[in-house]
mmCIF file of C-alpha atoms in Angstrom:
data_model
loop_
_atom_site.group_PDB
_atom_site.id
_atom_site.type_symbol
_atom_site.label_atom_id
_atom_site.label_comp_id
_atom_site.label_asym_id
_atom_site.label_seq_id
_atom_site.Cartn_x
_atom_site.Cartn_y
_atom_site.Cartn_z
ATOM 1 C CA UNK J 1 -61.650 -67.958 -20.366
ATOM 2 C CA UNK J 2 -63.205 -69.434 -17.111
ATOM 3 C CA UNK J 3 -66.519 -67.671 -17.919
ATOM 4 C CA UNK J 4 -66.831 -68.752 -21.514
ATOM 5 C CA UNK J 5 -70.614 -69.196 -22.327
ATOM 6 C CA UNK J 6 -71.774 -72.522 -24.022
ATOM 7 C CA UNK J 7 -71.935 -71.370 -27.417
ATOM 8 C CA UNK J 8 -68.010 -71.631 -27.302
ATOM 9 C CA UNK J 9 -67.450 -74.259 -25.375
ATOM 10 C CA UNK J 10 -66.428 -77.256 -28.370
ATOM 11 C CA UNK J 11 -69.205 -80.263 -28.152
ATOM 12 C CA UNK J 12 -68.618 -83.558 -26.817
ATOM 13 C CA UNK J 13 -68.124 -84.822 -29.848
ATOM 14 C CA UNK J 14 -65.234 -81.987 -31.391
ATOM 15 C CA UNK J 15 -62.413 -82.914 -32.298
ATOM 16 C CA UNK J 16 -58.626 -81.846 -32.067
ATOM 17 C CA UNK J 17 -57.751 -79.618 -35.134
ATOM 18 C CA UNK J 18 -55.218 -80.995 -37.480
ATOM 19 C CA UNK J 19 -52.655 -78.260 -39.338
ATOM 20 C CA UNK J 20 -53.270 -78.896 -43.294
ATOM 21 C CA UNK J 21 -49.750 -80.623 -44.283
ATOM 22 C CA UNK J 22 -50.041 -77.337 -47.266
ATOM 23 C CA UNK J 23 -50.205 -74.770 -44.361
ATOM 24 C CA UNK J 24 -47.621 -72.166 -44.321
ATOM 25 C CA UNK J 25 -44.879 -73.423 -41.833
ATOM 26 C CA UNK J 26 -43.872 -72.116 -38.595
ATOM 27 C CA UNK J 27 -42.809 -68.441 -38.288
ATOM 28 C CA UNK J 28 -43.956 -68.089 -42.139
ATOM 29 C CA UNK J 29 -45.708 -64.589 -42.876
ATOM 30 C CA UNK J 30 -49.012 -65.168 -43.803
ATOM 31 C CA UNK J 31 -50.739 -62.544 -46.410
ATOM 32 C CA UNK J 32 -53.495 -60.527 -46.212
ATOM 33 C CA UNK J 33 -56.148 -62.505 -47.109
ATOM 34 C CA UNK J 34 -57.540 -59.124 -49.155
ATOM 35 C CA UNK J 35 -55.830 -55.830 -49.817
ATOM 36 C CA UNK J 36 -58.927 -53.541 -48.322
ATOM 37 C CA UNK J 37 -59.124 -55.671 -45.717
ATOM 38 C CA UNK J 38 -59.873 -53.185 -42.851
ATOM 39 C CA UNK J 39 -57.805 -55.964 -40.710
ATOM 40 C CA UNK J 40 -54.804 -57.231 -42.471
ATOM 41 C CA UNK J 41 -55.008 -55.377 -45.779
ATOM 42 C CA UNK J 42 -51.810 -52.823 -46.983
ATOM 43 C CA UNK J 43 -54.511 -50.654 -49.326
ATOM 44 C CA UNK J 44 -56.518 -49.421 -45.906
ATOM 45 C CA UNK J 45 -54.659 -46.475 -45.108
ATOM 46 C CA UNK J 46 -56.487 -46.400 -41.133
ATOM 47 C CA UNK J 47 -56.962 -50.313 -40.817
ATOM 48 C CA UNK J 48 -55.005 -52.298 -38.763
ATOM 49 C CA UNK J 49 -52.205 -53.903 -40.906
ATOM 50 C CA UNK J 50 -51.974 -56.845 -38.523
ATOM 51 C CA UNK J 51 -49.492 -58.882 -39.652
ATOM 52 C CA UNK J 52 -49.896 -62.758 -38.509
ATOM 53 C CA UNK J 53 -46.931 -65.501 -38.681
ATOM 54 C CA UNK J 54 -48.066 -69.216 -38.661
ATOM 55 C CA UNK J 55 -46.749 -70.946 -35.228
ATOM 56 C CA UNK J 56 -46.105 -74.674 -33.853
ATOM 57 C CA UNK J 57 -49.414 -76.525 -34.628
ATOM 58 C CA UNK J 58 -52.663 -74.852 -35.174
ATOM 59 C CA UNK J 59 -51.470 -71.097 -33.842
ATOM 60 C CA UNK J 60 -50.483 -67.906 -35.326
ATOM 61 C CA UNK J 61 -48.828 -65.356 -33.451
ATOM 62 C CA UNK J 62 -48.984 -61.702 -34.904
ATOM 63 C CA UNK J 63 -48.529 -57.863 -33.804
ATOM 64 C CA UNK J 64 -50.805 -55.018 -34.264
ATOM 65 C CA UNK J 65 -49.289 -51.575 -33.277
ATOM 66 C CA UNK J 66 -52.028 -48.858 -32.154
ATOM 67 C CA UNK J 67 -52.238 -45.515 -33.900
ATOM 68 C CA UNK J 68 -53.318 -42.705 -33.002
ATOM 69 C CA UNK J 69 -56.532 -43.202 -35.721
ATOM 70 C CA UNK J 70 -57.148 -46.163 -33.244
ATOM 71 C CA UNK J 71 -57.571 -44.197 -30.445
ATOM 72 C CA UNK J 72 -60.936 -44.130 -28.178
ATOM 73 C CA UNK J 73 -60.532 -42.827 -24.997
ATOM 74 C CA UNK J 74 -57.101 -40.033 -25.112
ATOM 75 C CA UNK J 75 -54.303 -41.443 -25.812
ATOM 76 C CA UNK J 76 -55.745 -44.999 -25.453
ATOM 77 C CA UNK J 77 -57.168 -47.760 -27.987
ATOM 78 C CA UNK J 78 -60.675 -48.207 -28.960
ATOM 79 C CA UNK J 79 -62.277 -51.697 -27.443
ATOM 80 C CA UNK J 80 -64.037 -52.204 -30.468
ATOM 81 C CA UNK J 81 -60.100 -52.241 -32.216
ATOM 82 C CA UNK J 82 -58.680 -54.323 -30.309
ATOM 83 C CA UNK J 83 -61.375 -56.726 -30.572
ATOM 84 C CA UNK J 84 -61.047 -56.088 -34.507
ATOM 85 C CA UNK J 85 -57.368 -56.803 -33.927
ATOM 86 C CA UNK J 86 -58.103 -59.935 -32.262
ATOM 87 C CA UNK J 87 -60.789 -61.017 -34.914
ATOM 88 C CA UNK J 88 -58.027 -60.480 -37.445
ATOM 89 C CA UNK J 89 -55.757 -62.746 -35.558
ATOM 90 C CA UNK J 90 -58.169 -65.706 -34.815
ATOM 91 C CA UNK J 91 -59.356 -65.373 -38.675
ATOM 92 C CA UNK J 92 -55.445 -66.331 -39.534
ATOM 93 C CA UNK J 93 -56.047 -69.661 -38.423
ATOM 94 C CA UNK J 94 -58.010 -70.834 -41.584
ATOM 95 C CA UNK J 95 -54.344 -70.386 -43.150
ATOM 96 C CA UNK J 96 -53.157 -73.397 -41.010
ATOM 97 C CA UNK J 97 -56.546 -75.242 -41.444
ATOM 98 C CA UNK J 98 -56.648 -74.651 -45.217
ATOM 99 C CA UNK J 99 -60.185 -73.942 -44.484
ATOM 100 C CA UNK J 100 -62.408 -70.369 -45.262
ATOM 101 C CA UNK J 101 -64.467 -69.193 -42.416
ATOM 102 C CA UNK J 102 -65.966 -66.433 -40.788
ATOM 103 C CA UNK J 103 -66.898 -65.269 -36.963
ATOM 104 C CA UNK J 104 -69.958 -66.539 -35.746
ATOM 105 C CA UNK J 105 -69.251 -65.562 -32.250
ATOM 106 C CA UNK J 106 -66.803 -63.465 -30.423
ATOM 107 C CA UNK J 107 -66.703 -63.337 -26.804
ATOM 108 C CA UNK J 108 -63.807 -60.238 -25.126
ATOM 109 C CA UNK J 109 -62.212 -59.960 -21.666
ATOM 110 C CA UNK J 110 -60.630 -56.317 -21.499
ATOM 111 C CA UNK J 111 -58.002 -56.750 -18.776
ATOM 112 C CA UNK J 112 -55.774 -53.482 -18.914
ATOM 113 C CA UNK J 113 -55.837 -50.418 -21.247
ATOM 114 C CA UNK J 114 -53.735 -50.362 -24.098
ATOM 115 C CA UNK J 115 -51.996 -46.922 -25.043
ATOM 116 C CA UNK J 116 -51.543 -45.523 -28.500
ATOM 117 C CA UNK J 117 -48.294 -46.621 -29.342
ATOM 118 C CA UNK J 118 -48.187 -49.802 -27.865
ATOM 119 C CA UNK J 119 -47.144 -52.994 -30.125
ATOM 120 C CA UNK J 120 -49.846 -55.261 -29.221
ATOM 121 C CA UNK J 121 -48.785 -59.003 -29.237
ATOM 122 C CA UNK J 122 -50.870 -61.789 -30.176
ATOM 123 C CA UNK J 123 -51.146 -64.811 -30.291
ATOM 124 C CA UNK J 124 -54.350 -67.598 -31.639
ATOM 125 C CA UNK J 125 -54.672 -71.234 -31.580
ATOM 126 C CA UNK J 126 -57.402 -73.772 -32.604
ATOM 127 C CA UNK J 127 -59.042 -75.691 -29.383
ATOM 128 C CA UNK J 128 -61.404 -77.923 -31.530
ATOM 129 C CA UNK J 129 -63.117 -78.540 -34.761
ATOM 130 C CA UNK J 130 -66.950 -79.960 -34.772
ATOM 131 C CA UNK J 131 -68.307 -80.444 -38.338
ATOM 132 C CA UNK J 132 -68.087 -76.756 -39.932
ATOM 133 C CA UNK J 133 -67.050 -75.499 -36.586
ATOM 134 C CA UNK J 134 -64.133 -73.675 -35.120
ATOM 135 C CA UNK J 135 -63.385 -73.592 -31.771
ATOM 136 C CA UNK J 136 -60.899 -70.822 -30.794
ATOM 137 C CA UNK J 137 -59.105 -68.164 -28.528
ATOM 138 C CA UNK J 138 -56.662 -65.669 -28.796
ATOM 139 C CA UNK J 139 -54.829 -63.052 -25.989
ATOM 140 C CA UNK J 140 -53.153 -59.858 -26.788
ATOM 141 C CA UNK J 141 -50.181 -59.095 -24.297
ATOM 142 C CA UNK J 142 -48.211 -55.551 -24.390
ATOM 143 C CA UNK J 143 -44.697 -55.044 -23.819
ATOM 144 C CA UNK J 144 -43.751 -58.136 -25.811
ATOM 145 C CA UNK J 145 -44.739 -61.479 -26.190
ATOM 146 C CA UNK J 146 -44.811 -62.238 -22.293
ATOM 147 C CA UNK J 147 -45.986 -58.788 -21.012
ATOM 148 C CA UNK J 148 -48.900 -59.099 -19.266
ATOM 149 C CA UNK J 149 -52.386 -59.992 -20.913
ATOM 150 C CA UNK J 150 -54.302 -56.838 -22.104
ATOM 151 C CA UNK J 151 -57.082 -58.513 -23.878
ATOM 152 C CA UNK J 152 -58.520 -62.172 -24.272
ATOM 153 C CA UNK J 153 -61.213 -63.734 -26.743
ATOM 154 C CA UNK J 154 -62.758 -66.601 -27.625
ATOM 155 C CA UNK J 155 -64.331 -67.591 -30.442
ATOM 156 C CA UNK J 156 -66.085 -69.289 -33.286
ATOM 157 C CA UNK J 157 -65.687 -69.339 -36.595
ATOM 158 C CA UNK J 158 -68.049 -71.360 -39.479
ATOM 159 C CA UNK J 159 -66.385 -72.663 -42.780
ATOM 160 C CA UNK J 160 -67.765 -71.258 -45.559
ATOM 161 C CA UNK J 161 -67.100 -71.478 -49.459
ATOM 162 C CA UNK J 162 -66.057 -68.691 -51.755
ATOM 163 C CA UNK J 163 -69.467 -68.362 -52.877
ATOM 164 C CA UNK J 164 -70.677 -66.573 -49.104
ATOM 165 C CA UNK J 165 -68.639 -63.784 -50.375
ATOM 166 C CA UNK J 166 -69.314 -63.718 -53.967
ATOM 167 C CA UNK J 167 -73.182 -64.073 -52.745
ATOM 168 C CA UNK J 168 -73.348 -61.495 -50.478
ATOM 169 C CA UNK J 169 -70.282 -58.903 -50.990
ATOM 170 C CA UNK J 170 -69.981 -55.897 -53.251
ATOM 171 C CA UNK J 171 -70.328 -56.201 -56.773
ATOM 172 C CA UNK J 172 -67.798 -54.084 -57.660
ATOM 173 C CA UNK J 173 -65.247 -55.336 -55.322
ATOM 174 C CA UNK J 174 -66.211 -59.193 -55.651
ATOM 175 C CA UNK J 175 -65.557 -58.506 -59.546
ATOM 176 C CA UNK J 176 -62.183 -56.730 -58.452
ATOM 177 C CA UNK J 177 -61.154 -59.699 -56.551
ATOM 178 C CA UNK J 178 -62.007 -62.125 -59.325
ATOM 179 C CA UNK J 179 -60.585 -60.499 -62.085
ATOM 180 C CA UNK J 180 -57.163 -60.833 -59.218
ATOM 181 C CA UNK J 181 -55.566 -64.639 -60.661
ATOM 182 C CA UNK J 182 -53.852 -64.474 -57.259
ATOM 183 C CA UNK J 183 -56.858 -64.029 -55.755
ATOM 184 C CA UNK J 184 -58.799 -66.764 -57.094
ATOM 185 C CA UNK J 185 -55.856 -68.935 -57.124
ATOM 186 C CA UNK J 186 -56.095 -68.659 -53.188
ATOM 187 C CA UNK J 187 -59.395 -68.837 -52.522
ATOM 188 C CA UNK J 188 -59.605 -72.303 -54.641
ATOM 189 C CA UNK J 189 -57.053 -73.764 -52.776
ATOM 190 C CA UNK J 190 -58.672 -73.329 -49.826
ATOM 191 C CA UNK J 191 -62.175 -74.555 -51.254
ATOM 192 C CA UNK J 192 -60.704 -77.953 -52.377
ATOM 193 C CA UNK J 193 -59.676 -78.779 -48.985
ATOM 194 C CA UNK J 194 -60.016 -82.328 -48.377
#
């Protein structure tokens, strides 16, 4: 985005990102990264259900159709969705990085209205890592993959270890997801990344 503000513009001294050689490979589904997960997970009956696909180098493409429960304005998605759908998207890219993080900051462009109905295509890629950094951006285009942009981002995301969430989630569902082998067997994957 032309008026990106400095907090997202990579540091002199980033560098390019480099896909993990265990990422998922291009066009791969990639899971939900949590069941309840409000963006990705199957067990939120009004979430999102965006489902992401790892692309060529450090980019995921994915689609998020709007519902009615999505719905702002009549008949039209909420902003604060489709910035939720975008989040969703950029927050794929740890798949390809092998690396767990979370938003630090999320900056939108709104460029057209997007009706309920509409299949929402997206599409992320890393720009540039800096220590625990991640430099991103992401667009969402409607009426496929080449329509014209309805919403832009850019972002950045911090790596984290498994202990942010452990330190700071739910009991109940942090105990949930640890008693999950699948879970855990994820989540220390990405923690031993080199």
């Amino acid at each position: 985005m032309s008026g990106t503000s400095a907090a997202l513009r990579p540091p002199a001294d980033a560098v390019p990102p480099v896909r993990h050689p265990d990422a998922p490979a291009p066009g791969e589904l990639l899971g939900a990264h949590y069941d309840h997960c409000f963006g990705c997970g199957d067990q939120q009956p009004h979430g999102l259900h965006v489902r992401a696909r790892a692309g060529e180098g450090v980019s995921v493409v994915a689609e998020f159709t709007v519902q009615p429960v999505h719905q702002g304005a009549p008949g039209l998605a909420h902003g604060g969705v489709l910035v939720s759908a975008l989040d969703e998207t950029l927050g794929s890219l740890g798949w390809l990085l092998r690396t767990i993080a979370v938003t630090g900051r999320l900056e939108t462009d709104f460029v057209r209205p997007v009706p309920v109905g509409t299949v929402l295509h997206l599409e992320a890629e890393v720009k540039a890592v800096a220590g625990r950094k991640i430099y991103s951006s992401a667009v969402g285009r409607v009426g496929g993959p080449d329509g014209p942009v309805a919403v832009r981002a850019d972002a950045l995301f911090v790596e984290v270890k498994v202990d942010h969430f452990v330190d700071n989630g739910r009991q109940e569902e942090i105990r949930a997801v640890l008693d999950d082998p699948d879970q855990v067997r994820v989540a220390r994957a990405f923690e031993v990344n080199p």
